[in-house]
Every structure is written in structure tokens, then in C-alpha cells.
């Protein structure tokens, strides 16, 4: 096949009960008929079914066959590009070549069809909610692309007051009910949204139509409805779990690729690089770990390191990940790559400690160098760290597996907390459980209450570790330890000014008194009762937007990390794999301190850290820098 050659599939028309029939033809992308590209989940590739193709048979996954049955017309054929049919997946050379032109395939398509799967009991309700929201705001004459647009509906209380007092309130839309929200949430949690490949399949599409059984909806309408219900609005559902924020990442990338205003309220807050894309899309899944890299090349900036990455499926995963890390470190002039969260999987252990394992969909992260857009929206401006005072890095390599950087150790870890697990009480399920917390029997069954009690216990032990019995002792920077404590927990990020964050911290501490008192009187021995009473006392129904709820948002970078105290008395947030005795290092080109483990005269990277008091170069002295080898 030539450089821009590919195959297209003619889906022949037929009645509903007739067999699927395909005709495959070879074309040049710069001179072919109009076609649509199909984006879908393969499903279980080991379970195949048969369809007819040019008089013979073709084995495809059940989900693809289902898609073709729903997409087939009765009277006119449909010209499609389908990866599983148009690429010989067994031919590694052809597969490499075709993946290399994926950008052209999706850009040249007249549109992209997103197959979400067959309809479920409530999928139609979720689609209708998005359509209803978009039509409402369009009819009201509101700008559908305004990022900060929020729900403006009348509550029952407002309606009652308006009738009684003749207050002139504008006509407003009733808020989505819990069943509509659950339907949209279930739709947004379908497997398609988790695929790495959809980042470019969706982002490069001139237009995208999402199909669910016999129902369809445009991407623009879907993302508008999703944004209005799960992101914007004071009375919205309470946000979306950050470790499941596939749609937020998709919206960011599509917006960047199209370089136009979007209905999404999510924007990149710094220049987009290949490393940014790799980080933001780490949560996505891929059957072949090599696709965690290759699946993003089509949307990476053409002047980025991506231009130097050649798609080659004959390479091992380790080779690809090591070569990519080497390329990024050598060309970037900084050590941002070393801030990518590490993990302890078996595969990761085969990589050098400085080479990220992109196959791991880790949720454990501080995100000090790569703040998520959700954190930026919730917290306002992001603090830029400069622990090495803006110095640049020119790392060298000894062979393939040893990275040589320049810096020195300034401190070490002496005390560690348990891992800070975020509370995971599902707001929608809580509403469905009876709408009120005095329905004790129902609420006790809420899985999230157990995560709340775990969170309480860890945070109480951290508060005791950091502050002991006094709040007015002095921290090494000269400020009160209490102030240094809350600034550490939120990595020195504040919504607008530190006063609001400090007030939120005071509210959080007040709310934490409830579980603390229960623990004092040993109620925690009765687990279910403790979970329930602690959550009620904490005020769980009011923690989404105000008071202690704000501090929970500010604390998001701390989730999945450990609180630590160093030998010099500094408070820190460190990776979950940190051990007592690990070193705190400052290195040229590093924006943040790095945790390094020294064993048997060798040094291994543990990960990035927040050390309150040295994040802006206060402890960095370039004259002290020496070469350090990381294996």
C-alpha cells in the first residue's frame, strides 16, 4: 500500500433480518469518495462472529457486528472506514503504516460515527436530557459556548416564594431529576469513553455523531448536557470523579485540536506538548500497551517530540517507553517527565525508575507539574513551582538504562502517614437511597460511607502527627504550623486568596470534630454505626461547594499520596511508595523536589513531592549540584 492508501468498506443495504454484506476496496485518501469513520469498542477480541464479505466470510467481534446491523441502510449503501476490517492486524508492517496515517484517515472523513452500543433501559433518558438542556438554553437566547454558564432554574422554594410575594423571577428550567442524572452518568460510563484511541478518533473528526442503538446525538449536544449537569452549575450533581474524568480529557483535546471555542469549560492551562497528552490520557485504556503512545500521535503538535516517534509494532513495549522517555528528557530542557507518577506493577519493575509506565492507568498522583483542568477550575490559578529556581537540565545517559542528572540531597523523610484515600460517597446514589440521611437503614448500605470513615481516620492521624496538641508552634519558614499544615494539604493552591482557603480549612477542622468525638468514646468499635454517625456529623450533604467541601476540593492533589515530615521539620506530600529514609533531592531543570531511594550504592526515582517551604527555590544552590545516576 502507498503512503496514503487505505481500505474502505461498502456496507450494502438490506432489510433488518438479512445478513450483513461488505465489499472492501483500496483507495488513496487524497482522491477517494466521501466516507465516514467508525469509532467503537472491539469488545472481547477472542469471541468472534461471522459476517459475509465479498462472497466469503469475515470474523469480527460481536460489538462490531451489532454496530453494522444498526448502521446499515435499507436502500443505500454506506461507505465506512473500520479499523478491524480495513487494516490487516496480523501484518505488523501494514499495521504500523496505517496507524502512522490515522490523522489523515479521520481528518479526511466526512464525519465520525461513535458506536456506544445497544440501548439500555435508561440510555434514552440520558440522551433526552442533553437534548432538552441544549434546546432550553438555545431558546432562551443564551450563548451555548459560554464556559461559565450555569443552571438557572427555580427551586420549589423559590417558586413558592415567587407566587406568594409576586417576585418577578424569570422563567426557569426545572433541574434534572436524579433518574435523568443517573441515566446520563451510566451513558458516560460506557466502555467507549475509556479507549485510548478515541482521543484522536473524536478530536480529529469534523463532526461526530454518537449512536446508541436506534438513538443518536451529536457530540456537541452530548458534551453540552454533560458539562451542564456534571461540571457547571451550583446545583449540578456535584462533579465527576477525577480518576474517571475521561470526558474532561476528551473535551480538552478536541478543543485544542480544533482551536476554537467550545461548550466545554475545560481548557489547557499551559502549552500542549506530547508529554502533556501522555499525562492527561494516562487514565485511558488500551489492549496493546504500545497504543498508549501510538494512539496519541495523531493529536500531538506536529512540532513536538511526536514528529520523531516512528510507529513500529515490531518493538517491545519496554523499548518504546524507554526510547520515548529518553527523547523527551533530551529535548525538553527540564525534568517534568520525572514528575509522572510511578507504580509498583510487575511490568513497571522491568523499566528504569525514570521511565514512566504508560500502560498503568494510575490514579495516584500529586500533579504538581501537570495540574488537571478540574483542579484548575475548582481552585482558580495554578501555582507554578520553581524548586530549582528555573534552572535547565541537559541530562545524559549511560547506555539505555542509566539517567545522569545534576543536583543534590537537601533532606530526608523521617515520618509517614497512611495513604490519603479520598471519600467516595456517590451523591446520586445517596439521593436515590431515600433522599435523606435520617433513613438510617438505607444509608448504612451506602458503600461510600466506609470510604468516608477511612478518610476520617487517616486525616485525624495526620493532624495529630503534624500539630500534636498545639496549634501555635512555629514552622521552619517562620509561620504558624497550623498555616503550614493546611497550605501543605492543598499544595499551596487557593481559589482566589489565602483567606478563603484558610476559612475553608477552619470549617473542615470543625467538621472533623464529629468523627473525632465518636472515636474518643469508642463508637468506632461499632463500624456501621460509626460510619453513619461520623458522616452525618461531618455534614456530608453540605460538603460539595461550601465550607469544608471547598477544602476537600483544594485537597485533591493530596489524595493517594502520603503526608510526611522530614528530618529538618518540613511538612510534605510524597508518593504512596515512599519509605522512611528516602532522600529529598533538588535537581537542575526540576520544578519540584524529587524523592530518591538509595540502596546498594544505586539510586532509584520514587517520584515528585511537595515540601512546604522549598517549592520556590528557597533551598536550591546550583553550586552544590553534582552528578547523580538514576537506574
Coordinates of C-alpha atoms in Angstrom, one line a residue:
X1 CA 0.0 0.0 0.0
X2 CA 1.2 3.5 -0.8
X3 CA 1.8 6.2 1.9
X4 CA -1.8 7.5 1.9
X5 CA -3.5 4.3 0.8
X6 CA -6.0 2.5 2.9
X7 CA -9.1 0.3 2.5
X8 CA -12.7 1.4 2.8
X9 CA -15.8 -0.8 3.4
X10 CA -19.0 -0.7 1.5
X11 CA -21.8 -1.7 3.8
X12 CA -24.5 -3.0 1.4
X13 CA -28.2 -2.1 2.1
X14 CA -30.6 -4.8 3.3
X15 CA -33.7 -5.3 5.4
X16 CA -33.3 -5.8 9.1
X17 CA -33.2 -9.6 9.2
X18 CA -30.9 -10.1 6.3
X19 CA -27.2 -11.0 6.7
X20 CA -24.6 -8.2 6.7
X21 CA -22.7 -8.0 3.5
X22 CA -19.4 -6.0 3.0
X23 CA -17.3 -5.1 0.0
X24 CA -13.7 -3.9 0.6
X25 CA -11.9 -1.6 -1.8
X26 CA -8.4 0.0 -1.8
X27 CA -8.3 3.8 -2.1
X28 CA -5.9 6.8 -1.9
X29 CA -7.0 9.3 0.7
X30 CA -6.2 12.3 -1.4
X31 CA -8.6 11.0 -4.2
X32 CA -11.5 9.0 -2.9
X33 CA -15.2 9.2 -2.4
X34 CA -16.8 10.6 0.7
X35 CA -16.7 8.2 3.6
X36 CA -17.5 8.0 7.4
X37 CA -15.1 6.7 10.0
X38 CA -16.4 4.3 12.7
X39 CA -15.2 4.7 16.3
X40 CA -16.2 1.8 18.6
X41 CA -15.0 -0.7 21.2
X42 CA -13.8 -4.0 19.9
X43 CA -15.1 -5.8 23.0
X44 CA -13.7 -9.3 23.7
X45 CA -11.4 -9.9 20.7
X46 CA -11.3 -13.7 21.4
X47 CA -15.1 -14.0 20.9
X48 CA -15.8 -13.6 17.2
X49 CA -18.9 -13.9 15.0
X50 CA -19.1 -14.2 11.2
X51 CA -20.4 -11.8 8.5
X52 CA -20.4 -12.0 4.7
X53 CA -17.6 -10.2 2.8
X54 CA -17.3 -10.4 -1.0
X55 CA -18.8 -13.9 -1.2
X56 CA -16.7 -15.2 1.6
X57 CA -16.8 -14.8 5.4
X58 CA -15.1 -12.4 7.8
X59 CA -14.6 -12.9 11.5
X60 CA -15.4 -9.8 13.6
X61 CA -16.2 -9.0 17.2
X62 CA -19.9 -9.1 18.4
X63 CA -19.9 -5.4 19.1
X64 CA -18.8 -4.5 15.5
X65 CA -21.4 -6.8 14.1
X66 CA -24.0 -5.1 16.3
X67 CA -22.9 -1.7 15.1
X68 CA -23.1 -2.7 11.4
X69 CA -26.7 -4.0 11.9
X70 CA -27.8 -0.7 13.4
X71 CA -25.9 1.5 10.9
X72 CA -27.0 -0.4 7.8
X73 CA -29.4 1.4 5.5
X74 CA -32.3 -0.3 3.8
X75 CA -31.9 1.3 0.4
X76 CA -28.5 2.9 0.1
X77 CA -25.0 1.6 0.7
X78 CA -22.8 3.2 3.3
X79 CA -19.0 3.8 2.8
X80 CA -17.1 3.3 6.0
X81 CA -13.5 3.1 7.4
X82 CA -13.4 0.5 10.1
X83 CA -10.0 -0.3 11.7
X84 CA -10.6 -4.1 12.3
X85 CA -11.6 -4.6 8.7
X86 CA -9.5 -2.0 6.8
X87 CA -6.2 -2.9 8.5
X88 CA -4.7 -6.4 8.4
X89 CA -4.0 -6.5 12.2
X90 CA -1.7 -9.6 11.8
X91 CA 0.7 -7.7 9.4
X92 CA 2.8 -5.6 11.8
X93 CA 4.4 -3.6 8.9
X94 CA 1.0 -2.7 7.5
X95 CA -0.4 -2.0 10.9
X96 CA 2.5 0.4 11.7
X97 CA 2.0 2.2 8.3
X98 CA -1.8 2.6 8.8
X99 CA -1.5 3.8 12.4
X100 CA 1.0 6.3 11.1
X101 CA -1.6 7.9 8.8
X102 CA -4.5 7.7 11.2
X103 CA -4.6 11.5 11.5
X104 CA -5.2 11.7 7.7
X105 CA -7.9 9.0 7.8
X106 CA -10.0 10.7 10.4
X107 CA -9.4 14.2 9.2
X108 CA -10.5 13.3 5.6
X109 CA -13.6 11.5 6.7
X110 CA -16.9 13.4 6.2
X111 CA -17.7 12.6 9.8
X112 CA -17.1 10.1 12.6
X113 CA -19.8 7.7 13.9
X114 CA -19.3 6.8 17.5
X115 CA -21.0 3.5 18.4
X116 CA -21.7 3.4 22.1
X117 CA -23.5 0.0 22.0
X118 CA -27.1 -1.1 22.1
X119 CA -29.7 0.8 24.1
X120 CA -30.1 0.1 27.8
X121 CA -33.2 0.6 30.0
X122 CA -32.3 4.3 30.6
X123 CA -29.9 5.3 27.9
X124 CA -32.7 7.2 26.0
X125 CA -33.4 9.2 29.2
X126 CA -29.8 10.4 29.3
X127 CA -29.8 11.4 25.6
X128 CA -33.1 13.2 26.0
X129 CA -31.7 15.2 29.0
X130 CA -28.8 16.5 26.9
X131 CA -31.1 17.5 24.1
X132 CA -33.5 19.2 26.5
X133 CA -30.8 21.2 28.1
X134 CA -29.3 22.4 24.7
X135 CA -32.7 23.3 23.4
X136 CA -33.6 25.2 26.6
X137 CA -30.6 27.4 26.5
X138 CA -30.8 27.9 22.8
X139 CA -34.5 29.0 23.1
X140 CA -33.6 31.3 26.0
X141 CA -31.1 33.1 23.6
X142 CA -28.1 32.2 25.7
X143 CA -24.6 31.7 24.3
X144 CA -24.1 27.9 24.1
X145 CA -20.3 28.4 24.1
X146 CA -20.1 30.5 27.3
X147 CA -17.8 28.4 29.5
X148 CA -19.1 29.7 32.9
X149 CA -22.8 29.2 32.0
X150 CA -24.6 27.6 34.9
X151 CA -28.0 26.2 35.6
X152 CA -30.5 28.9 36.3
X153 CA -33.6 27.1 37.4
X154 CA -36.2 27.7 40.0
X155 CA -36.3 25.5 43.1
X156 CA -39.6 24.6 44.6
X157 CA -38.9 27.0 47.5
X158 CA -38.2 29.8 45.0
X159 CA -41.4 29.1 43.1
X160 CA -43.5 29.2 46.3
X161 CA -41.9 32.4 47.4
X162 CA -42.4 34.0 44.0
X163 CA -46.1 33.2 43.9
X164 CA -46.6 34.5 47.5
X165 CA -44.7 37.7 47.1
X166 CA -45.1 38.4 43.4
X167 CA -41.4 38.5 42.9
X168 CA -40.7 38.8 39.2
X169 CA -38.4 35.8 38.6
X170 CA -37.5 34.8 35.0
X171 CA -38.9 31.6 33.6
X172 CA -36.5 28.9 34.6
X173 CA -35.9 25.3 33.8
X174 CA -36.6 22.6 36.4
X175 CA -33.4 20.9 37.4
X176 CA -32.7 17.4 36.1
X177 CA -34.1 14.7 38.5
X178 CA -31.9 12.0 40.0
X179 CA -33.1 9.4 37.4
X180 CA -32.1 11.6 34.5
X181 CA -28.7 12.3 36.1
X182 CA -28.2 8.6 36.7
X183 CA -29.1 7.8 33.1
X184 CA -26.6 10.3 31.7
X185 CA -24.0 9.1 34.1
X186 CA -24.5 5.5 33.0
X187 CA -24.2 6.6 29.4
X188 CA -21.0 8.5 30.1
X189 CA -19.5 5.4 31.8
X190 CA -19.8 3.1 28.8
X191 CA -16.6 1.4 27.8
X192 CA -16.1 3.5 24.6
X193 CA -15.2 6.5 26.7
X194 CA -12.2 4.6 28.2
X195 CA -10.4 3.8 25.0
X196 CA -7.1 5.5 24.2
X197 CA -7.8 5.5 20.5
X198 CA -10.9 7.7 20.8
X199 CA -8.8 10.7 21.8
X200 CA -7.8 11.1 18.2
X201 CA -10.8 9.4 16.6
X202 CA -13.1 12.0 18.2
X203 CA -10.7 15.0 18.2
X204 CA -9.8 14.8 14.5
X205 CA -13.5 14.4 13.4
X206 CA -15.0 17.3 11.6
X207 CA -18.3 16.2 13.2
X208 CA -19.0 13.4 15.5
X209 CA -22.4 11.6 15.9
X210 CA -22.9 9.3 18.9
X211 CA -25.1 6.3 18.2
X212 CA -26.7 4.2 20.9
X213 CA -29.0 1.5 19.4
X214 CA -31.6 3.4 17.4
X215 CA -30.9 6.7 19.2
X216 CA -28.3 9.2 18.1
X217 CA -26.9 12.6 19.4
X218 CA -24.2 14.9 18.2
X219 CA -21.0 15.1 20.3
X220 CA -21.6 18.9 20.8
X221 CA -25.1 18.3 22.3
X222 CA -23.8 15.4 24.5
X223 CA -20.8 17.4 25.9
X224 CA -23.1 20.4 26.5
X225 CA -25.5 18.3 28.5
X226 CA -22.7 16.6 30.4
X227 CA -20.9 19.8 31.2
X228 CA -24.1 21.5 32.4
X229 CA -25.0 18.6 34.7
X230 CA -21.7 17.3 36.0
X231 CA -19.3 20.3 35.7
X232 CA -21.0 23.6 35.8
X233 CA -23.8 24.9 38.0
X234 CA -24.1 25.4 41.7
X235 CA -26.9 22.9 41.8
X236 CA -25.3 20.5 39.4
X237 CA -24.8 16.9 40.6
X238 CA -21.5 17.5 42.3
X239 CA -18.9 16.9 39.7
X240 CA -17.3 13.8 38.3
X241 CA -14.7 11.6 39.9
X242 CA -11.3 12.9 38.9
X243 CA -9.9 9.4 38.3
X244 CA -12.8 8.7 35.8
X245 CA -12.6 12.1 34.1
X246 CA -12.3 10.6 30.6
X247 CA -14.8 13.0 29.1
X248 CA -13.0 16.0 30.6
X249 CA -9.7 14.9 28.9
X250 CA -11.6 14.3 25.6
X251 CA -13.1 17.7 25.7
X252 CA -9.7 19.3 26.3
X253 CA -8.0 17.6 23.5
X254 CA -10.8 18.1 20.9
X255 CA -10.9 21.8 21.8
X256 CA -7.2 22.2 21.4
X257 CA -7.1 20.3 18.1
X258 CA -9.9 22.4 16.6
X259 CA -8.5 25.7 18.1
X260 CA -12.0 27.1 18.6
X261 CA -14.3 28.0 21.4
X262 CA -16.1 25.0 22.9
X263 CA -19.2 24.4 25.0
X264 CA -16.7 22.8 27.4
X265 CA -15.5 24.8 30.3
X266 CA -12.2 22.9 30.3
X267 CA -9.1 24.5 28.8
X268 CA -5.4 23.7 28.8
X269 CA -3.5 26.0 31.2
X270 CA -0.1 25.7 29.6
X271 CA 1.3 24.9 26.1
X272 CA 0.4 21.5 24.9
X273 CA 3.2 19.0 24.4
X274 CA 3.4 15.3 23.8
X275 CA 4.1 14.8 27.5
X276 CA 1.0 16.8 28.4
X277 CA -1.1 14.5 26.2
X278 CA 0.5 11.3 27.6
X279 CA -0.1 12.5 31.1
X280 CA -3.7 13.7 30.5
X281 CA -4.6 10.5 28.7
X282 CA -3.0 8.1 31.1
X283 CA -6.4 7.2 32.5
X284 CA -7.5 5.7 29.2
X285 CA -7.1 2.0 28.4
X286 CA -5.6 0.1 25.5
X287 CA -5.4 -3.6 24.8
X288 CA -1.9 -3.2 23.4
X289 CA 0.2 -1.1 25.8
X290 CA 2.1 0.4 22.8
X291 CA -1.1 2.1 21.8
X292 CA -0.9 4.3 24.9
X293 CA 1.8 6.1 22.9
X294 CA 0.9 5.5 19.3
X295 CA -2.8 6.3 19.9
X296 CA -1.9 9.9 20.7
X297 CA 0.5 10.7 17.9
X298 CA -2.3 11.9 15.6
X299 CA -3.3 14.7 18.0
X300 CA 0.1 15.7 19.2
X301 CA 1.5 19.0 18.0
X302 CA 3.4 18.5 14.7
X303 CA 6.4 20.4 16.1
X304 CA 6.6 18.3 19.2
X305 CA 8.7 15.2 20.0
X306 CA 5.9 13.2 18.3
X307 CA 7.4 14.0 15.0
X308 CA 10.4 11.9 16.0
X309 CA 8.4 8.9 17.1
X310 CA 8.1 6.2 14.4
X311 CA 5.2 3.8 14.7
X312 CA 6.8 0.3 14.9
X313 CA 4.9 -2.6 16.3
X314 CA 7.9 -4.9 16.0
X315 CA 9.4 -3.1 19.0
X316 CA 8.7 -4.3 22.5
X317 CA 6.7 -2.1 25.0
X318 CA 9.8 -1.6 27.1
X319 CA 11.8 -0.3 24.1
X320 CA 9.1 2.1 23.2
X321 CA 8.6 3.5 26.7
X322 CA 12.4 3.8 27.3
X323 CA 13.1 5.4 23.9
X324 CA 10.2 7.9 24.5
X325 CA 11.5 8.9 27.9
X326 CA 15.0 9.4 26.5
X327 CA 13.6 11.5 23.7
X328 CA 11.5 13.8 26.0
X329 CA 14.3 14.2 28.6
X330 CA 16.9 15.0 25.9
X331 CA 14.8 17.6 24.1
X332 CA 12.7 19.3 26.7
X333 CA 15.4 21.0 28.8
X334 CA 13.5 20.1 32.0
X335 CA 12.8 17.2 34.3
X336 CA 9.0 17.3 34.0
X337 CA 8.9 13.7 32.9
X338 CA 10.2 12.6 36.3
X339 CA 7.0 14.0 37.9
X340 CA 4.9 11.4 36.2
X341 CA 3.6 9.1 39.0
X342 CA 5.4 5.8 39.3
X343 CA 3.9 2.5 40.3
X344 CA 4.9 -0.9 41.6
X345 CA 3.4 -3.2 38.9
X346 CA 5.4 -6.1 37.6
X347 CA 5.9 -4.5 34.2
X348 CA 7.0 -1.2 35.8
X349 CA 9.8 -3.0 37.6
X350 CA 11.3 -4.0 34.2
X351 CA 11.6 -0.3 33.3
X352 CA 14.2 2.1 34.6
X353 CA 12.8 4.1 37.5
X354 CA 12.9 7.3 35.4
X355 CA 10.9 5.9 32.5
X356 CA 7.1 6.1 33.1
X357 CA 4.9 3.0 32.6
X358 CA 2.2 4.5 30.4
X359 CA 0.3 1.2 30.5
X360 CA -0.6 1.8 34.1
X361 CA -3.9 3.9 34.5
X362 CA -2.7 5.3 37.8
X363 CA -4.9 7.5 39.9
X364 CA -2.2 8.1 42.5
X365 CA -0.7 11.5 41.7
X366 CA 0.2 14.8 43.2
X367 CA 0.0 16.5 39.8
X368 CA 2.3 19.4 40.8
X369 CA 3.8 19.8 37.4
X370 CA 0.7 18.6 35.5
X371 CA -2.3 20.0 37.2
X372 CA -5.6 18.7 35.9
X373 CA -8.1 21.0 34.4
X374 CA -10.7 20.0 37.0
X375 CA -8.3 21.2 39.7
X376 CA -7.7 24.5 37.8
X377 CA -11.5 25.1 37.6
X378 CA -12.1 24.3 41.2
X379 CA -9.1 26.1 42.6
X380 CA -8.5 29.1 40.4
X381 CA -5.0 30.0 39.2
X382 CA -2.4 27.2 39.5
X383 CA 0.8 27.9 41.4
X384 CA 3.9 27.4 39.3
X385 CA 6.7 25.8 41.3
X386 CA 10.4 26.6 40.8
X387 CA 12.2 24.4 43.3
X388 CA 15.4 24.7 41.3
X389 CA 14.9 28.4 40.5
X390 CA 14.1 28.0 36.8
X391 CA 17.4 26.2 36.0
X392 CA 17.5 24.0 32.9
X393 CA 18.5 20.4 32.5
X394 CA 20.8 18.7 30.0
X395 CA 20.6 15.1 31.1
X396 CA 22.9 12.4 29.7
X397 CA 22.6 8.6 29.5
X398 CA 24.9 5.7 30.2
X399 CA 23.7 3.0 28.0
X400 CA 19.9 2.6 27.7
X401 CA 19.0 2.4 31.4
X402 CA 21.1 4.9 33.4
X403 CA 20.0 8.6 33.5
X404 CA 22.5 11.1 34.7
X405 CA 21.1 14.3 36.3
X406 CA 22.7 17.1 38.3
X407 CA 21.6 18.1 41.8
X408 CA 21.9 17.2 45.5
X409 CA 20.0 16.0 48.5
X410 CA 18.6 18.6 50.9
X411 CA 16.6 16.5 53.4
X412 CA 15.2 13.0 54.1
X413 CA 11.8 11.5 55.2
X414 CA 11.5 10.6 58.8
X415 CA 7.8 10.2 59.5
X416 CA 5.0 9.0 57.2
X417 CA 1.2 8.7 57.3
X418 CA -1.0 6.1 55.8
X419 CA -2.1 6.8 52.1
X420 CA -4.7 9.5 52.0
X421 CA -7.8 7.9 50.3
X422 CA -10.5 10.3 49.0
X423 CA -14.0 9.9 50.3
X424 CA -16.1 8.4 47.6
X425 CA -19.7 8.8 48.6
X426 CA -21.8 8.8 45.4
X427 CA -24.0 11.9 45.5
X428 CA -26.5 10.5 43.0
X429 CA -26.8 7.1 44.7
X430 CA -27.2 8.9 48.1
X431 CA -30.2 10.8 46.7
X432 CA -31.7 7.5 45.4
X433 CA -31.3 5.9 48.8
X434 CA -34.2 7.8 50.2
X435 CA -33.2 11.4 49.8
X436 CA -32.5 12.0 53.5
X437 CA -29.9 10.8 56.0
X438 CA -32.5 10.0 58.7
X439 CA -33.3 6.9 56.7
X440 CA -30.5 5.1 58.6
X441 CA -31.0 1.6 57.4
X442 CA -30.8 2.7 53.7
X443 CA -27.8 5.0 54.2
X444 CA -25.9 2.4 56.2
X445 CA -25.7 0.4 52.9
X446 CA -24.1 3.2 51.0
X447 CA -20.6 1.9 50.1
X448 CA -19.2 5.5 50.2
X449 CA -19.7 5.7 53.9
X450 CA -16.9 3.2 54.5
X451 CA -14.6 5.3 52.4
X452 CA -15.6 8.4 54.4
X453 CA -14.7 6.7 57.7
X454 CA -11.3 5.6 56.3
X455 CA -10.7 9.2 55.2
X456 CA -11.6 10.5 58.7
X457 CA -9.3 8.1 60.4
X458 CA -6.3 8.9 58.2
X459 CA -6.8 12.6 58.4
X460 CA -7.2 12.6 62.2
X461 CA -3.9 10.7 62.5
X462 CA -2.2 13.2 60.0
X463 CA -3.5 16.2 62.0
X464 CA -2.1 14.6 65.2
X465 CA 1.2 13.9 63.5
X466 CA 1.6 17.5 62.2
X467 CA 0.1 19.5 65.0
X468 CA 0.1 17.3 68.1
X469 CA -1.6 19.2 71.0
X470 CA -0.7 22.7 69.9
X471 CA -1.6 24.9 67.0
X472 CA 0.7 27.9 67.8
X473 CA 4.2 26.5 67.4
X474 CA 6.4 27.9 64.7
X475 CA 7.2 26.1 61.4
X476 CA 10.7 26.3 59.8
X477 CA 9.5 29.1 57.5
X478 CA 8.6 31.3 60.5
X479 CA 4.8 30.8 60.0
X480 CA 2.5 29.0 62.4
X481 CA 2.5 25.2 62.0
X482 CA -1.3 25.3 61.5
X483 CA -1.0 27.6 58.5
X484 CA 1.9 25.5 57.0
X485 CA -0.3 22.4 57.6
X486 CA -3.3 23.5 55.5
X487 CA -1.1 25.0 52.8
X488 CA 0.7 21.6 52.5
X489 CA -2.6 19.7 52.2
X490 CA -3.7 21.8 49.3
X491 CA -0.2 22.2 47.8
X492 CA -0.4 26.0 48.4
X493 CA -3.3 26.4 45.9
X494 CA -6.1 28.8 46.8
X495 CA -9.3 29.7 44.9
X496 CA -8.7 33.5 44.9
X497 CA -6.9 34.5 48.0
X498 CA -5.5 32.6 51.0
X499 CA -8.2 33.9 53.4
X500 CA -10.9 31.8 51.7
X501 CA -8.7 28.7 51.8
X502 CA -7.9 29.4 55.5
X503 CA -11.6 29.8 56.2
X504 CA -12.3 26.5 54.4
X505 CA -9.7 24.8 56.5
X506 CA -11.3 26.1 59.7
X507 CA -14.6 24.8 58.5
X508 CA -13.0 21.4 57.7
X509 CA -11.5 21.2 61.1
X510 CA -14.8 22.0 62.7
X511 CA -16.5 19.3 60.7
X512 CA -13.8 16.8 61.7
X513 CA -14.7 17.2 65.3
X514 CA -17.7 14.8 64.9
X515 CA -15.7 11.7 63.9
X516 CA -13.0 12.7 66.5
X517 CA -15.5 12.8 69.3
X518 CA -17.1 9.5 68.2
X519 CA -13.6 7.9 68.2
X520 CA -12.9 9.3 71.6
X521 CA -15.9 7.5 73.0
X522 CA -15.1 4.3 71.1
X523 CA -18.1 4.3 68.9
X524 CA -15.8 3.2 66.1
X525 CA -15.9 -0.3 67.5
X526 CA -19.4 -0.4 66.1
X527 CA -18.4 0.0 62.4
X528 CA -21.7 0.7 60.6
X529 CA -23.0 3.0 63.4
X530 CA -19.7 4.9 63.4
X531 CA -19.7 5.2 59.6
X532 CA -23.2 6.6 59.7
X533 CA -22.9 9.0 62.6
X534 CA -19.5 10.3 61.5
X535 CA -20.8 11.1 58.1
X536 CA -23.9 12.8 59.4
X537 CA -21.9 14.7 61.9
X538 CA -19.4 15.7 59.3
X539 CA -22.3 17.2 57.3
X540 CA -21.7 15.1 54.2
X541 CA -24.8 16.5 52.4
X542 CA -23.4 20.1 52.5
X543 CA -19.7 19.4 51.6
X544 CA -19.8 19.8 47.8
X545 CA -19.5 23.5 47.3
X546 CA -19.2 25.4 50.5
X547 CA -17.2 25.3 53.7
X548 CA -15.3 22.0 54.3
X549 CA -16.5 20.9 50.8
X550 CA -14.2 23.6 49.3
X551 CA -11.3 22.3 51.3
X552 CA -11.9 18.8 50.1
X553 CA -11.6 20.2 46.5
X554 CA -8.4 22.0 47.4
X555 CA -7.0 18.8 48.9
X556 CA -7.4 16.7 45.7
X557 CA -3.7 16.8 44.9
X558 CA -3.1 15.1 48.2
X559 CA -5.3 12.1 47.6
X560 CA -3.5 8.8 47.0
X561 CA -0.3 10.4 48.4
X562 CA 1.2 10.2 52.0
X563 CA 1.7 13.1 54.4
X564 CA 5.3 13.2 55.6
X565 CA 7.6 15.1 58.0
X566 CA 11.3 15.5 57.0
X567 CA 14.4 15.4 59.2
X568 CA 14.5 19.2 59.0
X569 CA 10.9 19.5 60.2
X570 CA 9.2 20.3 56.9
X571 CA 5.7 19.1 56.1
X572 CA 5.5 17.2 52.8
X573 CA 3.2 15.3 50.4
X574 CA 5.1 12.3 48.9
X575 CA 4.3 9.4 46.6
X576 CA 2.5 6.4 48.2
X577 CA 5.6 4.2 47.7
X578 CA 7.8 6.5 49.8
X579 CA 9.6 4.9 52.7
X580 CA 11.2 6.4 55.8
X581 CA 14.8 7.2 55.0
X582 CA 14.2 8.2 51.4
X583 CA 16.1 11.3 50.3
X584 CA 14.6 14.7 49.2
X585 CA 16.6 16.0 46.2
X586 CA 16.7 19.2 44.2
X587 CA 17.9 18.9 40.6
X588 CA 18.6 21.2 37.7
X589 CA 15.6 21.5 35.4
X590 CA 13.2 20.3 38.2
X591 CA 10.2 22.3 39.2
X592 CA 9.6 20.3 42.3
X593 CA 11.7 18.2 44.8
X594 CA 12.1 14.6 43.9
X595 CA 12.1 11.6 46.3
X596 CA 15.0 9.3 45.6
X597 CA 15.8 5.9 47.2
X598 CA 19.4 4.9 47.7
X599 CA 20.0 1.1 48.0
X600 CA 23.2 -0.8 47.4
X601 CA 25.0 2.3 46.1
X602 CA 22.3 2.8 43.5
X603 CA 19.7 5.5 43.2
X604 CA 16.1 4.9 42.1
X605 CA 13.5 7.6 41.5
X606 CA 10.4 7.3 43.7
X607 CA 8.6 10.4 42.4
X608 CA 7.7 14.1 42.8
X609 CA 6.9 15.7 46.2
X610 CA 5.5 18.9 47.7
X611 CA 7.8 20.1 50.5
X612 CA 6.3 23.2 52.1
X613 CA 8.9 26.0 52.3
X614 CA 11.3 24.9 49.5
X615 CA 9.0 25.0 46.4
X616 CA 10.2 28.3 45.1
X617 CA 13.9 27.7 45.2
X618 CA 14.5 28.7 48.9
X619 CA 16.8 25.7 49.4
X620 CA 18.5 25.5 46.0
X621 CA 22.1 26.3 45.5
X622 CA 23.4 25.5 42.0
X623 CA 27.0 25.4 43.2
X624 CA 26.1 22.4 45.3
X625 CA 25.0 20.3 42.3
X626 CA 26.7 17.1 41.5
X627 CA 26.0 14.3 39.0
X628 CA 23.6 11.6 40.2
X629 CA 22.9 8.3 38.3
X630 CA 19.3 7.0 38.4
X631 CA 18.7 3.4 37.4

